[in-house]
mmCIF file of C-alpha atoms in Angstrom:
data_model
loop_
_atom_site.group_PDB
_atom_site.id
_atom_site.type_symbol
_atom_site.label_atom_id
_atom_site.label_comp_id
_atom_site.label_asym_id
_atom_site.label_seq_id
_atom_site.Cartn_x
_atom_site.Cartn_y
_atom_site.Cartn_z
ATOM 1 C CA MET A 51 200.041 25.271 112.007
ATOM 2 C CA LYS A 52 201.619 23.946 115.075
ATOM 3 C CA LYS A 53 198.389 22.574 116.392
ATOM 4 C CA LYS A 54 197.733 20.757 113.207
ATOM 5 C CA ARG A 55 201.162 18.976 113.376
ATOM 6 C CA MET A 56 200.407 17.886 116.978
ATOM 7 C CA THR A 57 196.945 16.444 115.811
ATOM 8 C CA LYS A 58 198.669 14.666 112.949
ATOM 9 C CA ARG A 59 201.314 13.081 115.267
ATOM 10 C CA LYS A 60 198.589 12.124 117.757
ATOM 11 C CA ARG A 61 196.545 10.332 115.036
ATOM 12 C CA ILE A 62 199.639 8.436 113.762
ATOM 13 C CA LEU A 63 200.403 7.456 117.320
ATOM 14 C CA GLN A 64 196.832 6.287 117.909
ATOM 15 C CA LEU A 65 197.014 4.276 114.573
ATOM 16 C CA TYR A 66 200.178 2.521 115.608
ATOM 17 C CA THR A 67 198.862 1.820 119.048
ATOM 18 C CA ARG A 68 195.818 0.225 117.520
ATOM 19 C CA LEU A 69 197.992 -1.781 115.056
ATOM 20 C CA GLY A 70 200.053 -2.989 118.059
ATOM 21 C CA ILE A 71 197.068 -4.041 120.135
ATOM 22 C CA GLY A 72 195.503 -5.750 117.145
ATOM 23 C CA LEU A 73 198.781 -7.608 116.450
ATOM 24 C CA LEU A 74 199.107 -8.838 120.140
ATOM 25 C CA VAL A 75 195.488 -10.050 120.131
ATOM 26 C CA LEU A 76 196.175 -11.980 116.946
ATOM 27 C CA ILE A 77 199.359 -13.636 118.492
ATOM 28 C CA LEU A 78 197.552 -14.502 121.635
ATOM 29 C CA ALA A 79 194.641 -15.931 119.741
ATOM 30 C CA GLY A 80 197.065 -18.067 117.649
ATOM 31 C CA LEU A 81 198.861 -19.355 120.653
ATOM 32 C CA SER A 82 195.481 -20.338 122.291
ATOM 33 C CA ILE A 83 194.542 -22.118 119.104
ATOM 34 C CA MET A 84 197.782 -24.130 119.024
ATOM 35 C CA LYS A 85 197.482 -24.890 122.733
ATOM 36 C CA ILE A 86 193.922 -26.266 122.338
ATOM 37 C CA PHE A 87 194.811 -28.287 119.262
ATOM 38 C CA HIS A 88 198.229 -29.358 120.390
ATOM 39 C CA PHE A 89 200.290 -28.215 117.545
ATOM 40 C CA GLY A 90 203.139 -25.740 116.987
ATOM 41 C CA VAL A 91 205.030 -24.817 120.147
ATOM 42 C CA PHE A 92 202.450 -26.912 122.111
ATOM 43 C CA SER A 93 202.812 -30.033 119.970
ATOM 44 C CA SER A 94 202.565 -33.283 122.030
ATOM 45 C CA GLU A 95 205.224 -34.692 119.570
ATOM 46 C CA SER A 96 207.844 -32.567 121.279
ATOM 47 C CA LYS A 97 206.690 -32.669 124.907
ATOM 48 C CA TYR A 98 208.202 -34.774 127.506
ATOM 49 C CA VAL A 99 205.794 -37.628 128.699
ATOM 50 C CA GLU A 100 206.164 -40.761 130.628
ATOM 51 C CA GLU A 101 203.946 -43.725 131.359
ATOM 52 C CA MET A 102 203.041 -44.171 135.089
ATOM 53 C CA GLY A 103 201.224 -46.914 137.106
ATOM 54 C CA ALA A 104 201.512 -50.230 138.756
ATOM 55 C CA GLU A 105 202.496 -52.005 135.537
ATOM 56 C CA ILE A 106 205.489 -49.815 135.084
ATOM 57 C CA ASP A 107 206.462 -49.688 138.706
ATOM 58 C CA LYS A 108 206.580 -53.388 139.014
ATOM 59 C CA ASN A 109 209.236 -53.774 136.384
ATOM 60 C CA LYS A 110 211.462 -50.994 137.919
ATOM 61 C CA PRO A 111 214.824 -52.235 138.850
ATOM 62 C CA ASP A 112 216.521 -51.101 142.198
ATOM 63 C CA ILE A 113 217.865 -47.583 141.528
ATOM 64 C CA ASP A 114 220.153 -45.687 143.980
ATOM 65 C CA VAL A 115 219.127 -41.997 143.174
ATOM 66 C CA GLN A 116 222.138 -39.706 143.762
ATOM 67 C CA LEU A 117 221.180 -36.681 141.732
ATOM 68 C CA LEU A 118 223.921 -34.211 140.729
ATOM 69 C CA THR A 119 224.070 -30.793 142.089
ATOM 70 C CA PRO A 120 222.675 -28.458 139.304
ATOM 71 C CA ASN A 121 225.381 -27.002 137.362
ATOM 72 C CA MET A 122 226.488 -26.080 133.938
ATOM 73 C CA TYR A 123 229.125 -28.792 133.535
ATOM 74 C CA SER A 124 227.150 -31.889 134.438
ATOM 75 C CA ARG A 125 223.506 -31.171 135.272
ATOM 76 C CA PRO A 126 222.332 -27.935 133.341
ATOM 77 C CA GLY A 127 218.752 -28.276 134.117
ATOM 78 C CA THR A 128 217.579 -28.151 130.483
ATOM 79 C CA ASN A 129 214.345 -29.842 129.957
ATOM 80 C CA THR A 130 214.106 -32.883 127.706
ATOM 81 C CA GLU A 131 211.682 -33.190 124.891
ATOM 82 C CA LYS A 132 209.739 -36.285 123.995
ATOM 83 C CA ILE A 133 212.020 -39.282 124.708
ATOM 84 C CA LYS A 134 212.677 -41.197 121.583
ATOM 85 C CA GLY A 135 215.545 -43.484 122.470
ATOM 86 C CA VAL A 136 217.933 -44.853 125.197
ATOM 87 C CA VAL A 137 221.663 -44.624 124.412
ATOM 88 C CA ILE A 138 224.161 -47.071 125.821
ATOM 89 C CA HIS A 139 227.651 -45.819 126.759
ATOM 90 C CA TYR A 140 230.614 -47.181 128.521
ATOM 91 C CA THR A 141 233.026 -45.409 131.039
ATOM 92 C CA ALA A 142 236.266 -46.143 129.412
ATOM 93 C CA ASN A 143 237.579 -46.400 132.999
ATOM 94 C CA PRO A 144 238.217 -50.072 133.689
ATOM 95 C CA GLY A 145 237.521 -51.107 137.226
ATOM 96 C CA SER A 146 235.608 -47.964 138.326
ATOM 97 C CA THR A 147 232.393 -48.235 140.109
ATOM 98 C CA ALA A 148 228.986 -46.614 139.385
ATOM 99 C CA VAL A 149 229.301 -44.158 142.438
ATOM 100 C CA GLN A 150 233.002 -43.229 141.456
ATOM 101 C CA ASN A 151 231.785 -42.317 138.010
ATOM 102 C CA ARG A 152 228.717 -40.529 139.523
ATOM 103 C CA ASN A 153 231.246 -38.644 141.693
ATOM 104 C CA TYR A 154 233.300 -37.742 138.742
ATOM 105 C CA PHE A 155 230.354 -36.045 137.102
ATOM 106 C CA GLU A 156 229.615 -34.247 140.307
ATOM 107 C CA GLY A 157 233.280 -32.952 140.609
ATOM 108 C CA LEU A 158 233.038 -31.245 137.242
ATOM 109 C CA LYS A 159 230.997 -28.341 138.818
ATOM 110 C CA ASP A 160 234.102 -27.350 140.590
ATOM 111 C CA SER A 161 237.016 -28.688 138.045
ATOM 112 C CA HIS A 162 235.234 -27.366 134.989
ATOM 113 C CA GLN A 163 237.370 -29.889 133.112
ATOM 114 C CA THR A 164 234.687 -30.771 130.578
ATOM 115 C CA ARG A 165 230.995 -31.244 130.235
ATOM 116 C CA ALA A 166 229.783 -34.698 130.819
ATOM 117 C CA SER A 167 227.128 -36.787 132.601
ATOM 118 C CA SER A 168 224.598 -39.553 132.189
ATOM 119 C CA HIS A 169 221.142 -40.162 133.568
ATOM 120 C CA PHE A 170 222.230 -43.598 134.943
ATOM 121 C CA VAL A 171 225.376 -45.534 135.584
ATOM 122 C CA VAL A 172 225.426 -49.333 135.929
ATOM 123 C CA GLY A 173 228.262 -50.666 138.042
ATOM 124 C CA ILE A 174 230.251 -53.794 137.941
ATOM 125 C CA LYS A 175 228.216 -55.452 140.609
ATOM 126 C CA GLY A 176 225.161 -54.592 138.877
ATOM 127 C CA GLU A 177 224.315 -51.560 140.960
ATOM 128 C CA ILE A 178 222.425 -48.571 139.312
ATOM 129 C CA VAL A 179 222.872 -45.175 140.195
ATOM 130 C CA GLN A 180 220.805 -42.320 138.914
ATOM 131 C CA CYS A 181 222.690 -38.874 138.288
ATOM 132 C CA VAL A 182 220.075 -36.758 136.344
ATOM 133 C CA PRO A 183 216.351 -36.774 136.292
ATOM 134 C CA THR A 184 214.853 -38.221 132.996
ATOM 135 C CA TRP A 185 213.004 -34.980 132.346
ATOM 136 C CA GLU A 186 216.337 -33.182 132.302
ATOM 137 C CA GLU A 187 219.229 -33.275 129.796
ATOM 138 C CA ALA A 188 222.471 -35.133 130.437
ATOM 139 C CA TYR A 189 225.625 -34.183 128.711
ATOM 140 C CA ALA A 190 226.052 -37.527 127.045
ATOM 141 C CA SER A 191 224.647 -38.133 123.535
ATOM 142 C CA ASN A 192 225.646 -35.017 121.643
ATOM 143 C CA THR A 193 222.806 -33.998 119.168
ATOM 144 C CA ARG A 194 220.542 -36.665 120.913
ATOM 145 C CA ASN A 195 220.714 -35.133 124.441
ATOM 146 C CA LYS A 196 217.278 -33.431 124.075
ATOM 147 C CA ASN A 197 215.391 -36.705 123.310
ATOM 148 C CA THR A 198 217.236 -39.624 124.793
ATOM 149 C CA ILE A 199 218.145 -41.278 128.085
ATOM 150 C CA SER A 200 221.714 -42.109 128.639
ATOM 151 C CA ILE A 201 223.009 -45.241 130.376
ATOM 152 C CA GLU A 202 226.683 -45.279 131.280
ATOM 153 C CA THR A 203 228.113 -48.778 131.835
ATOM 154 C CA CYS A 204 231.023 -49.940 134.016
ATOM 155 C CA HIS A 205 233.534 -52.606 133.075
ATOM 156 C CA LYS A 206 236.360 -54.592 134.636
ATOM 157 C CA ASN A 207 238.824 -54.684 131.853
ATOM 158 C CA SER A 208 239.863 -52.409 128.879
ATOM 159 C CA ASP A 209 238.096 -54.616 126.403
ATOM 160 C CA GLY A 210 234.788 -53.184 127.754
ATOM 161 C CA LYS A 211 233.188 -56.679 128.403
ATOM 162 C CA TYR A 212 230.481 -56.824 131.050
ATOM 163 C CA THR A 213 230.235 -58.767 134.158
ATOM 164 C CA ARG A 214 227.135 -60.934 134.343
ATOM 165 C CA GLN A 215 225.612 -58.671 137.023
ATOM 166 C CA THR A 216 226.242 -55.619 134.850
ATOM 167 C CA TYR A 217 224.707 -57.131 131.846
ATOM 168 C CA LYS A 218 221.569 -58.186 133.858
ATOM 169 C CA SER A 219 220.947 -54.710 135.301
ATOM 170 C CA MET A 220 221.583 -53.125 131.783
ATOM 171 C CA VAL A 221 218.906 -55.326 130.356
ATOM 172 C CA GLN A 222 216.399 -54.726 133.133
ATOM 173 C CA LEU A 223 217.012 -50.875 133.138
ATOM 174 C CA THR A 224 216.876 -50.512 129.531
ATOM 175 C CA ALA A 225 213.587 -52.603 129.320
ATOM 176 C CA TRP A 226 211.983 -50.417 132.075
ATOM 177 C CA LEU A 227 212.892 -47.300 130.336
ATOM 178 C CA CYS A 228 211.486 -48.517 127.096
ATOM 179 C CA LYS A 229 208.219 -49.300 128.971
ATOM 180 C CA LYS A 230 208.277 -45.846 130.757
ATOM 181 C CA PHE A 231 208.595 -44.005 127.423
ATOM 182 C CA ASN A 232 206.659 -46.293 125.169
ATOM 183 C CA LEU A 233 209.671 -47.463 123.148
ATOM 184 C CA THR A 234 210.877 -50.794 121.780
ATOM 185 C CA GLU A 235 214.258 -52.421 121.503
ATOM 186 C CA LYS A 236 214.637 -50.800 118.009
ATOM 187 C CA ASP A 237 214.882 -47.369 119.840
ATOM 188 C CA VAL A 238 217.884 -48.632 121.807
ATOM 189 C CA ILE A 239 221.162 -47.340 120.270
ATOM 190 C CA ARG A 240 224.790 -46.900 121.033
ATOM 191 C CA HIS A 241 226.699 -43.746 121.279
ATOM 192 C CA TYR A 242 228.530 -45.006 118.295
ATOM 193 C CA ASP A 243 225.301 -44.849 116.200
ATOM 194 C CA ILE A 244 225.256 -41.219 116.920
ATOM 195 C CA THR A 245 228.753 -40.034 116.495
ATOM 196 C CA GLY A 246 230.726 -42.831 115.328
ATOM 197 C CA LYS A 247 232.686 -42.891 118.656
ATOM 198 C CA ILE A 248 233.780 -46.449 119.821
ATOM 199 C CA CYS A 249 231.283 -46.396 122.588
ATOM 200 C CA PRO A 250 230.397 -48.661 124.238
ATOM 201 C CA LYS A 251 233.547 -50.617 123.066
ATOM 202 C CA TYR A 252 232.369 -54.184 123.671
ATOM 203 C CA PHE A 253 229.108 -53.667 121.770
ATOM 204 C CA VAL A 254 230.810 -51.795 118.851
ATOM 205 C CA GLU A 255 233.458 -54.438 118.389
ATOM 206 C CA ASP A 256 231.168 -57.449 118.790
ATOM 207 C CA GLU A 257 228.009 -56.797 116.691
ATOM 208 C CA LYS A 258 226.664 -60.140 117.637
ATOM 209 C CA ALA A 259 226.802 -59.280 121.211
ATOM 210 C CA TRP A 260 224.936 -55.961 120.656
ATOM 211 C CA LYS A 261 222.279 -57.868 118.610
ATOM 212 C CA LYS A 262 221.872 -60.171 121.474
ATOM 213 C CA PHE A 263 221.568 -57.381 124.066
ATOM 214 C CA LYS A 264 218.777 -55.836 122.000
ATOM 215 C CA LYS A 265 217.202 -59.323 121.776
ATOM 216 C CA ASP A 266 217.245 -59.559 125.429
ATOM 217 C CA VAL A 267 215.768 -56.267 126.030
ATOM 218 C CA ARG A 268 213.013 -57.355 123.574
ATOM 219 C CA ASP A 269 212.294 -60.541 125.282
ATOM 220 C CA VAL A 270 211.853 -58.623 128.792
ATOM 221 C CA LEU A 271 209.464 -56.343 126.967
ATOM 222 C CA ARG A 272 207.430 -59.259 125.841
#
């Protein structure tokens, strides 16, 4: 009787083992099919991709790359998905430089004050500093962090209005990013358009200025 019970248990164990192996084979086959035909978790619609080549490089503005130290407060290292937009922000810190704002983001790894960063910062003199690689998320655009590139912009006064140098660099950088990720000026948005926050202040309070900025980006793209 005892021997029969052992045989029955052995058969059940063998059955479950075969079922488990069969299920694993089906899962692996399904993943292979998805990878071959680029759908599901392997869909190109959600995969980061950027345009490269001489045509892109010749339109690249001067960028001072000063990447943040990887940390959970300003550079988490999370991969971005397919880039679908460029988001314009402003520092809300009149008179500060691009490097000063970059250093503020860097300091968050020690202060733990908040979680904030941006891919790029454009300074009052038109300088451009890169803080986070475009294939990594920055803590800037809330629900759009995964699929957008963020540009933080400096300003002299509390009204948020830009210097001529800042504005020119903003247009050049935005247009280059649009080329790099196969976007148009229609994919350029304000932080305000995502959350309703008054950011960037000048472009939220002056709708004509915002429309002109997008037109200037379009003109560069053409």
